[in-house]
Amino acid sequence: MHLSAQIPDLAHVVGPGWQELLARVHQQLRALAPDYALTVLKEKFGGLRLQVEPEGCEHSALRAVIAAAEAETERTCEFCGAPGRVRSRGDRPAGWRKCVCEACHHEWSAHRIMIVRGVVRERQG
């Protein structure tokens, strides 16, 4: 990732259910540090992980925005944006975890949907 990246440059790495949240976070970060540099943006353990390098801003203010966003993604379906919770496929005790609503959990568990470059795709076959 190049250091001049900001959220809009890499928002496609997560699902469409989190896009509105990312746009809001980007505006909040730009208000605090217009030239912030995004160093990490990814889905991990069912939630969003964000890291930035502040330019001319108190790091604790940025961290508060990021912490609130990360917590919100653990309650927001990554596929559709509806209220959800972190679950594994088929609610098995181990495996890949995502934040999903009930409807998307059913489709994801059945391997019928996936997220590719920020877009929900139906699996063929």
mmCIF file of C-alpha atoms in Angstrom:
data_model
loop_
_atom_site.group_PDB
_atom_site.id
_atom_site.type_symbol
_atom_site.label_atom_id
_atom_site.label_comp_id
_atom_site.label_asym_id
_atom_site.label_seq_id
_atom_site.Cartn_x
_atom_site.Cartn_y
_atom_site.Cartn_z
ATOM 1 C CA MET A 1 0.000 0.000 0.000
ATOM 2 C CA HIS A 2 1.412 3.384 -0.905
ATOM 3 C CA LEU A 3 1.561 5.911 1.910
ATOM 4 C CA SER A 4 -0.525 8.510 0.101
ATOM 5 C CA ALA A 5 -3.563 6.187 0.089
ATOM 6 C CA GLN A 6 -6.742 7.227 1.836
ATOM 7 C CA ILE A 7 -9.958 5.276 2.414
ATOM 8 C CA PRO A 8 -11.571 5.908 -1.002
ATOM 9 C CA ASP A 9 -8.476 4.458 -2.701
ATOM 10 C CA LEU A 10 -8.913 1.073 -0.993
ATOM 11 C CA ALA A 11 -12.561 0.837 0.077
ATOM 12 C CA HIS A 12 -13.066 -1.977 -2.447
ATOM 13 C CA VAL A 13 -11.232 -4.445 -0.175
ATOM 14 C CA VAL A 14 -14.333 -4.783 2.033
ATOM 15 C CA GLY A 15 -17.973 -5.470 1.269
ATOM 16 C CA PRO A 16 -20.663 -3.037 0.163
ATOM 17 C CA GLY A 17 -22.390 -3.130 3.551
ATOM 18 C CA TRP A 18 -19.516 -1.138 5.019
ATOM 19 C CA GLN A 19 -19.088 1.418 2.208
ATOM 20 C CA GLU A 20 -21.292 4.129 3.739
ATOM 21 C CA LEU A 21 -19.485 3.740 7.059
ATOM 22 C CA LEU A 22 -16.110 4.050 5.316
ATOM 23 C CA ALA A 23 -17.211 7.229 3.523
ATOM 24 C CA ARG A 24 -18.260 8.711 6.871
ATOM 25 C CA VAL A 25 -14.985 7.696 8.538
ATOM 26 C CA HIS A 26 -13.003 9.200 5.667
ATOM 27 C CA GLN A 27 -14.765 12.545 6.169
ATOM 28 C CA GLN A 28 -14.139 12.429 9.930
ATOM 29 C CA LEU A 29 -10.450 11.606 9.459
ATOM 30 C CA ARG A 30 -10.010 14.331 6.826
ATOM 31 C CA ALA A 31 -11.546 16.856 9.237
ATOM 32 C CA LEU A 32 -8.911 15.920 11.818
ATOM 33 C CA ALA A 33 -5.953 15.274 9.510
ATOM 34 C CA PRO A 34 -6.583 16.180 5.845
ATOM 35 C CA ASP A 35 -3.410 14.427 4.687
ATOM 36 C CA TYR A 36 -3.790 11.250 6.764
ATOM 37 C CA ALA A 37 -2.104 8.198 5.223
ATOM 38 C CA LEU A 38 -3.916 4.879 5.320
ATOM 39 C CA THR A 39 -1.548 2.023 6.215
ATOM 40 C CA VAL A 40 -4.093 -0.775 6.827
ATOM 41 C CA LEU A 41 -7.666 -1.303 5.627
ATOM 42 C CA LYS A 42 -8.962 -4.879 5.768
ATOM 43 C CA GLU A 43 -11.569 -7.222 7.150
ATOM 44 C CA LYS A 44 -10.205 -9.452 9.905
ATOM 45 C CA PHE A 45 -12.019 -11.730 12.359
ATOM 46 C CA GLY A 46 -15.335 -10.340 11.118
ATOM 47 C CA GLY A 47 -14.584 -6.677 11.693
ATOM 48 C CA LEU A 48 -12.833 -3.791 10.005
ATOM 49 C CA ARG A 49 -9.199 -3.060 10.777
ATOM 50 C CA LEU A 50 -7.959 0.444 10.007
ATOM 51 C CA GLN A 51 -4.616 2.081 10.694
ATOM 52 C CA VAL A 52 -3.540 5.545 9.666
ATOM 53 C CA GLU A 53 -0.501 7.720 10.029
ATOM 54 C CA PRO A 54 -1.611 11.153 11.108
ATOM 55 C CA GLU A 55 -0.243 14.293 9.623
ATOM 56 C CA GLY A 56 -0.459 17.211 12.020
ATOM 57 C CA CYS A 57 -3.110 15.779 14.320
ATOM 58 C CA GLU A 58 -3.361 14.369 17.807
ATOM 59 C CA HIS A 59 -3.237 10.595 17.309
ATOM 60 C CA SER A 60 -5.785 9.931 20.092
ATOM 61 C CA ALA A 61 -8.475 11.835 18.162
ATOM 62 C CA LEU A 62 -7.884 9.677 15.079
ATOM 63 C CA ARG A 63 -7.821 6.534 17.198
ATOM 64 C CA ALA A 64 -11.242 7.374 18.682
ATOM 65 C CA VAL A 65 -12.789 7.692 15.200
ATOM 66 C CA ILE A 66 -11.189 4.424 14.100
ATOM 67 C CA ALA A 67 -12.215 2.527 17.253
ATOM 68 C CA ALA A 68 -15.843 3.614 16.837
ATOM 69 C CA ALA A 69 -15.828 2.536 13.173
ATOM 70 C CA GLU A 70 -14.252 -0.828 13.941
ATOM 71 C CA ALA A 71 -16.866 -1.474 16.646
ATOM 72 C CA GLU A 72 -19.701 -0.485 14.295
ATOM 73 C CA THR A 73 -18.564 -2.986 11.662
ATOM 74 C CA GLU A 74 -18.917 -5.779 14.203
ATOM 75 C CA ARG A 75 -22.657 -4.949 14.284
ATOM 76 C CA THR A 76 -23.127 -4.261 10.551
ATOM 77 C CA CYS A 77 -23.472 -6.906 7.838
ATOM 78 C CA GLU A 78 -20.530 -6.604 5.458
ATOM 79 C CA PHE A 79 -22.698 -7.885 2.594
ATOM 80 C CA CYS A 80 -25.758 -5.622 2.869
ATOM 81 C CA GLY A 81 -25.348 -3.129 5.742
ATOM 82 C CA ALA A 82 -28.234 -4.496 7.846
ATOM 83 C CA PRO A 83 -27.740 -5.098 11.564
ATOM 84 C CA GLY A 84 -25.641 -8.213 12.045
ATOM 85 C CA ARG A 85 -23.150 -9.969 14.246
ATOM 86 C CA VAL A 86 -19.841 -11.766 13.837
ATOM 87 C CA ARG A 87 -20.396 -15.407 12.940
ATOM 88 C CA SER A 88 -18.637 -18.269 11.207
ATOM 89 C CA ARG A 89 -20.053 -20.220 8.274
ATOM 90 C CA GLY A 90 -22.761 -22.506 9.592
ATOM 91 C CA ASP A 91 -21.988 -21.234 13.115
ATOM 92 C CA ARG A 92 -19.197 -23.787 13.387
ATOM 93 C CA PRO A 93 -16.823 -23.207 16.325
ATOM 94 C CA ALA A 94 -13.844 -22.556 14.036
ATOM 95 C CA GLY A 95 -13.363 -21.047 10.617
ATOM 96 C CA TRP A 96 -13.584 -17.794 8.755
ATOM 97 C CA ARG A 97 -15.619 -15.173 10.575
ATOM 98 C CA LYS A 98 -17.650 -12.346 9.053
ATOM 99 C CA CYS A 99 -20.182 -9.891 10.347
ATOM 100 C CA VAL A 100 -23.447 -10.911 8.697
ATOM 101 C CA CYS A 101 -27.181 -10.432 9.083
ATOM 102 C CA GLU A 102 -29.405 -13.504 9.300
ATOM 103 C CA ALA A 103 -30.305 -13.567 5.578
ATOM 104 C CA CYS A 104 -26.731 -13.080 4.364
ATOM 105 C CA HIS A 105 -25.443 -15.602 6.915
ATOM 106 C CA HIS A 106 -27.708 -18.237 5.376
ATOM 107 C CA GLU A 107 -26.488 -17.466 1.834
ATOM 108 C CA TRP A 108 -22.819 -17.166 2.853
ATOM 109 C CA SER A 109 -22.946 -20.390 4.890
ATOM 110 C CA ALA A 110 -24.398 -22.200 1.875
ATOM 111 C CA HIS A 111 -21.495 -20.820 -0.233
ATOM 112 C CA ARG A 112 -23.953 -18.988 -2.502
ATOM 113 C CA ILE A 113 -22.511 -15.478 -2.052
ATOM 114 C CA MET A 114 -19.077 -13.953 -1.660
ATOM 115 C CA ILE A 115 -17.475 -10.515 -1.797
ATOM 116 C CA VAL A 116 -15.110 -9.790 -4.677
ATOM 117 C CA ARG A 117 -13.469 -6.357 -4.940
ATOM 118 C CA GLY A 118 -16.184 -4.747 -2.826
ATOM 119 C CA VAL A 119 -19.134 -6.321 -4.663
ATOM 120 C CA VAL A 120 -21.388 -9.189 -3.572
ATOM 121 C CA ARG A 121 -21.241 -11.959 -6.164
ATOM 122 C CA GLU A 122 -23.344 -15.069 -6.464
ATOM 123 C CA ARG A 123 -21.353 -18.243 -6.807
ATOM 124 C CA GLN A 124 -22.012 -20.320 -9.888
ATOM 125 C CA GLY A 125 -22.829 -24.010 -9.604
#
